[in-house]
Amino acid sequence: MLIEMAFKELIAEKKFQGLTENSLKSYVTLFSVLGEWFRTQKIEHTQDLSPAVIKSFLRHCMEKGNKPKTINSKLKLLRAWSKWMVEEGIIENDICKGIKLIREDDAPKIVREEDIQLALRHLRRKKRCEDSFYSIRNYTIMVTLIGSGLRVNELVNLDWDDINFADSLIIIRKSKSRKQGSVPLSESLAKELSSWKTYIENKLGETPVPVFVNLKGERLTKNGVQLFIKRLKRDLGIQGHFSPHAMRNVFIKRLLMNKANLREIQLLARHSKIEVTRQYIGYFQHELKDVLDEHDPLRGLI
């Protein structure tokens, strides 16, 4: 079978299985890069595939600057593709056999406290001085990411019907696990979102369905949020890690600094495994000195 046909058939199968939009996009992106590389190597048919070919492709990706996490993500998708082709009788042997995941740094990417303070001061100042649609919206996006721990995909899929001001809840209909869930809505974030809702109703003459929109009232995209954060980082000259997902790590860090316990943080961050939450505890141990000083076990003993 032609490799291009095997690509298309797997995508069709995954769509039929109800794979999430993001996961489908991952396959499409991989097959685009892989297909281009196959063409340069003059590899056209599935019978030409082997573990050696897949290893060669992954080495090519590493030489192009792909990080270990990206390489592993590609390998996982390739394993799924290989397994499917074996099951369908397209190939006889697993083309990923013996190829192991490579070691990656799984420490959470942490934003420096001074960079967060700098960004929030800048956004507050722009909101106050410009009082424009974009300055108000972008400030609200930032405080929502930090104040809720939402992932960027969850943020852009939020509708006003998902925000229950009366019960102080945010309903998450499109989560990473594809299960509907909810997170508490703090008083401070509720105030910011309520203010944004009032502003946008006056600006557009109606309440749009999505919480975050452009000037036409259309839903803001994931790429739109990423571009906003990228420009903010550039404009402020921030050198360290600074991304939409990193704001979720800020959310977790501040819970820890405000003395939330491990189980509470796991529930609020919606980590499926508490081991994920423990990574943050270990990473922030050096910042727990103030907590230790306040609750010093030796106080009153020496």
Coordinates of C-alpha atoms in Angstrom, one line a residue:
M1 CA 0.0 0.0 0.0
L2 CA 1.1 3.5 -0.7
I3 CA 2.2 5.3 2.6
E4 CA 0.0 8.3 1.8
M5 CA -3.0 6.0 1.6
A6 CA -2.1 4.4 4.9
F7 CA -1.9 7.9 6.4
K8 CA -5.4 8.8 5.1
E9 CA -7.0 5.6 6.2
L10 CA -5.7 5.9 9.8
I11 CA -7.0 9.5 10.0
A12 CA -10.4 8.4 8.8
E13 CA -10.4 5.5 11.4
K14 CA -9.4 7.9 14.2
K15 CA -12.2 10.3 13.2
F16 CA -14.7 7.4 13.3
Q17 CA -13.5 6.5 16.8
G18 CA -14.2 10.0 17.9
L19 CA -10.6 11.1 18.6
T20 CA -10.4 14.7 19.9
E21 CA -9.7 17.5 17.5
N22 CA -6.3 18.2 19.1
S23 CA -5.2 14.5 18.8
L24 CA -6.3 14.4 15.2
K25 CA -4.3 17.5 14.5
S26 CA -1.2 15.8 16.0
Y27 CA -1.5 13.0 13.6
V28 CA -2.0 15.3 10.6
T29 CA 1.0 17.4 11.6
L30 CA 3.2 14.3 12.1
F31 CA 2.1 12.8 8.8
S32 CA 2.9 16.0 7.0
V33 CA 6.4 16.1 8.3
L34 CA 6.9 12.4 7.9
G35 CA 5.5 12.4 4.4
E36 CA 7.9 15.1 3.3
W37 CA 10.9 13.2 4.8
F38 CA 9.8 10.0 3.1
R39 CA 9.7 11.8 -0.2
T40 CA 13.3 13.0 0.2
Q41 CA 14.3 9.4 1.0
K42 CA 12.2 8.1 -1.9
I43 CA 10.2 5.8 0.4
E44 CA 6.6 5.4 -1.0
H45 CA 5.2 2.0 0.1
T46 CA 4.4 0.5 3.5
Q47 CA 6.5 -2.6 2.7
D48 CA 9.6 -0.3 2.6
L49 CA 9.1 0.7 6.3
S50 CA 11.1 -0.8 9.1
P51 CA 12.4 0.1 12.6
A52 CA 15.6 1.3 10.9
V53 CA 13.6 3.7 8.8
I54 CA 11.7 5.1 11.8
K55 CA 14.9 5.5 13.8
S56 CA 16.4 7.4 10.9
F57 CA 13.4 9.7 10.8
L58 CA 13.5 10.4 14.6
R59 CA 17.3 11.1 14.3
H60 CA 16.4 13.6 11.5
C61 CA 13.9 15.3 13.9
M62 CA 16.5 15.5 16.6
E63 CA 19.0 17.1 14.2
K64 CA 16.3 19.6 13.3
G65 CA 16.2 20.6 17.0
N66 CA 13.2 18.7 18.2
K67 CA 13.3 18.3 22.0
P68 CA 13.0 14.9 23.8
K69 CA 9.3 15.5 24.6
T70 CA 8.5 16.2 21.0
I71 CA 10.5 13.2 19.8
N72 CA 8.6 11.0 22.3
S73 CA 5.2 12.4 21.2
K74 CA 6.0 11.5 17.6
L75 CA 7.2 8.0 18.6
K76 CA 3.9 7.4 20.5
L77 CA 1.9 8.4 17.4
L78 CA 4.1 6.2 15.2
R79 CA 3.6 3.3 17.5
A80 CA -0.2 3.7 17.2
W81 CA 0.1 3.9 13.4
S82 CA 2.3 0.8 13.3
K83 CA -0.1 -1.2 15.6
W84 CA -3.1 -0.2 13.4
M85 CA -1.3 -1.3 10.2
V86 CA -0.4 -4.7 11.7
E87 CA -4.0 -5.2 12.9
E88 CA -5.3 -4.2 9.4
G89 CA -2.9 -6.6 7.7
I90 CA -1.2 -3.8 5.9
I91 CA 2.2 -4.8 7.3
E92 CA 3.4 -7.9 9.0
N93 CA 5.8 -6.6 11.6
D94 CA 5.8 -3.7 14.0
I95 CA 7.9 -0.9 12.4
C96 CA 8.6 0.6 15.9
K97 CA 9.8 -2.6 17.5
G98 CA 12.8 -2.0 19.8
I99 CA 12.6 1.8 19.6
K100 CA 12.4 3.2 23.1
L101 CA 11.3 6.6 24.4
I102 CA 14.2 8.9 25.2
R103 CA 14.7 10.4 28.6
E104 CA 13.1 13.8 29.0
D105 CA 13.2 16.6 31.6
D106 CA 9.7 16.3 33.3
A107 CA 10.2 19.2 35.7
P108 CA 7.4 21.7 35.4
K109 CA 8.3 24.9 33.4
I110 CA 8.1 27.6 36.0
V111 CA 7.6 31.3 35.4
R112 CA 9.7 33.6 37.6
E113 CA 7.6 35.6 40.2
E114 CA 9.1 38.9 39.0
D115 CA 8.1 38.1 35.4
I116 CA 4.5 37.5 36.5
Q117 CA 4.4 40.7 38.5
L118 CA 5.9 42.6 35.6
A119 CA 3.4 41.3 33.1
L120 CA 0.4 42.0 35.4
R121 CA 1.6 45.5 36.1
H122 CA 2.0 46.1 32.4
L123 CA -1.5 44.7 31.5
R124 CA -3.2 46.7 34.4
R125 CA -1.5 49.9 33.2
K126 CA -2.6 49.3 29.6
K127 CA -6.1 48.5 30.7
R128 CA -6.3 51.7 32.8
C129 CA -4.7 54.0 30.2
E130 CA -6.1 52.7 27.0
D131 CA -9.4 51.3 28.2
S132 CA -9.6 49.4 24.9
F133 CA -11.2 46.2 23.9
Y134 CA -7.9 44.4 23.6
S135 CA -6.3 45.8 26.7
I136 CA -9.3 44.8 28.8
R137 CA -9.7 41.3 27.2
N138 CA -6.0 40.5 27.4
Y139 CA -5.8 41.4 31.1
T140 CA -8.9 39.3 31.8
I141 CA -7.3 36.3 29.9
M142 CA -4.2 36.5 32.0
V143 CA -6.0 36.7 35.4
T144 CA -8.3 33.9 34.3
L145 CA -5.4 31.6 33.4
I146 CA -3.6 32.3 36.7
G147 CA -6.7 32.4 38.8
S148 CA -8.4 29.2 37.5
G149 CA -5.6 26.9 36.3
L150 CA -7.4 26.3 33.1
R151 CA -5.5 24.9 30.1
V152 CA -5.5 27.2 27.1
N153 CA -7.8 24.9 25.1
E154 CA -10.3 24.9 28.0
L155 CA -10.1 28.7 28.2
V156 CA -11.0 29.4 24.6
N157 CA -13.8 26.9 24.7
L158 CA -15.5 28.6 27.7
D159 CA -19.0 29.9 27.1
W160 CA -20.8 32.3 29.4
D161 CA -23.3 29.5 30.2
D162 CA -20.3 27.6 31.7
I163 CA -19.7 30.2 34.3
N164 CA -22.0 29.9 37.2
F165 CA -21.6 33.1 39.2
A166 CA -24.3 32.1 41.7
D167 CA -22.6 28.8 42.7
S168 CA -19.1 30.1 42.1
L169 CA -18.2 27.4 39.5
I170 CA -16.7 27.2 36.1
I171 CA -17.9 24.2 34.1
I172 CA -15.3 22.7 31.8
R173 CA -16.9 20.8 28.9
K174 CA -13.8 20.3 26.8
S175 CA -11.1 19.1 29.1
K176 CA -7.8 17.2 28.4
S177 CA -9.5 14.0 29.5
R178 CA -12.6 14.7 27.5
K179 CA -14.7 14.4 30.7
Q180 CA -16.8 17.3 31.8
G181 CA -15.6 18.8 35.0
S182 CA -15.6 22.0 37.0
V183 CA -13.4 24.2 39.0
P184 CA -14.3 26.7 41.8
L185 CA -14.6 30.3 40.8
S186 CA -12.9 32.6 43.4
E187 CA -14.4 35.9 44.4
S188 CA -11.6 37.9 42.8
L189 CA -11.8 36.1 39.5
A190 CA -15.6 36.3 39.5
K191 CA -15.3 40.1 39.9
E192 CA -12.9 40.3 36.9
L193 CA -15.1 38.1 34.7
S194 CA -18.3 39.9 35.6
S195 CA -16.6 43.2 34.7
W196 CA -15.5 41.8 31.4
K197 CA -19.0 40.5 30.7
T198 CA -20.5 43.9 31.3
Y199 CA -17.9 45.6 29.1
I200 CA -18.4 43.3 26.2
E201 CA -22.2 43.5 26.4
N202 CA -21.9 47.3 26.1
K203 CA -19.2 47.1 23.4
L204 CA -21.0 44.5 21.1
G205 CA -24.6 45.3 22.0
E206 CA -25.2 41.7 23.1
T207 CA -23.7 38.9 25.1
P208 CA -21.7 36.6 22.8
V209 CA -21.8 32.9 23.4
P210 CA -18.0 32.5 24.1
V211 CA -16.4 34.2 27.0
F212 CA -13.3 35.3 25.0
V213 CA -13.9 36.8 21.6
N214 CA -12.5 39.1 19.0
L215 CA -14.1 42.4 18.0
K216 CA -16.5 40.6 15.7
G217 CA -17.8 38.5 18.6
E218 CA -16.1 35.4 17.2
R219 CA -14.5 32.9 19.6
L220 CA -10.9 33.5 20.3
T221 CA -8.6 30.7 19.1
K222 CA -5.9 28.8 21.0
N223 CA -3.4 30.3 18.6
G224 CA -4.8 33.8 19.4
V225 CA -4.0 33.3 23.1
Q226 CA -0.6 31.9 22.4
L227 CA 0.2 34.9 20.1
F228 CA -0.9 37.4 22.8
I229 CA 1.4 35.7 25.4
K230 CA 4.3 35.5 22.9
R231 CA 4.0 39.2 22.1
L232 CA 3.7 40.1 25.7
K233 CA 6.9 38.2 26.5
R234 CA 8.7 39.9 23.6
D235 CA 7.5 43.4 24.5
L236 CA 8.6 43.1 28.1
G237 CA 11.9 41.5 27.3
I238 CA 11.1 38.4 29.4
Q239 CA 14.0 35.9 29.0
G240 CA 12.7 32.9 31.0
H241 CA 9.8 30.5 30.4
F242 CA 6.6 32.3 29.7
S243 CA 3.6 30.6 27.9
P244 CA -0.1 30.1 28.4
H245 CA 0.4 26.7 29.9
A246 CA 3.1 28.1 32.3
M247 CA 0.3 30.2 33.8
R248 CA -1.3 27.0 35.0
N249 CA 2.0 26.3 36.8
V250 CA 1.8 29.7 38.4
F251 CA -1.7 28.8 39.6
I252 CA -0.3 25.7 41.3
K253 CA 2.7 27.5 42.7
R254 CA 0.5 30.1 44.4
L255 CA -1.8 27.5 45.9
L256 CA 1.3 25.9 47.4
M257 CA 2.6 29.2 48.7
N258 CA -0.7 30.0 50.2
K259 CA -0.5 26.7 52.2
A260 CA -2.9 24.5 50.2
N261 CA -2.2 20.8 50.9
L262 CA -1.2 18.2 48.3
R263 CA -4.7 16.7 47.9
E264 CA -6.3 20.2 47.6
I265 CA -3.8 21.2 44.9
Q266 CA -4.4 17.9 43.0
L267 CA -8.1 18.5 43.0
L268 CA -7.9 22.1 42.0
A269 CA -5.4 21.4 39.3
R270 CA -7.3 18.3 38.2
H271 CA -4.3 16.1 38.1
S272 CA -5.4 12.5 37.5
K273 CA -2.4 11.2 39.5
I274 CA -1.1 12.7 42.7
E275 CA 2.5 11.9 41.5
V276 CA 2.1 14.8 39.0
T277 CA 1.3 17.2 41.8
R278 CA 4.3 15.9 43.8
Q279 CA 6.6 17.1 41.1
Y280 CA 5.6 20.7 41.9
I281 CA 6.1 20.2 45.6
G282 CA 9.6 19.0 45.0
Y283 CA 10.3 21.8 42.6
F284 CA 9.2 24.5 45.0
Q285 CA 10.8 23.1 48.2
H286 CA 13.3 26.0 48.3
E287 CA 10.3 28.4 48.4
L288 CA 8.7 26.7 51.4
K289 CA 11.1 28.3 53.9
D290 CA 8.5 30.9 54.9
V291 CA 6.0 28.1 55.6
L292 CA 8.6 26.3 57.7
D293 CA 9.5 29.5 59.6
E294 CA 5.8 30.1 60.4
H295 CA 5.2 26.5 61.5
D296 CA 8.7 25.7 62.9
P297 CA 8.6 22.4 64.7
L298 CA 11.3 23.5 67.1
R299 CA 9.4 26.6 68.3
G300 CA 9.0 26.3 72.0
L301 CA 11.3 23.4 72.3
I302 CA 14.7 25.1 72.2

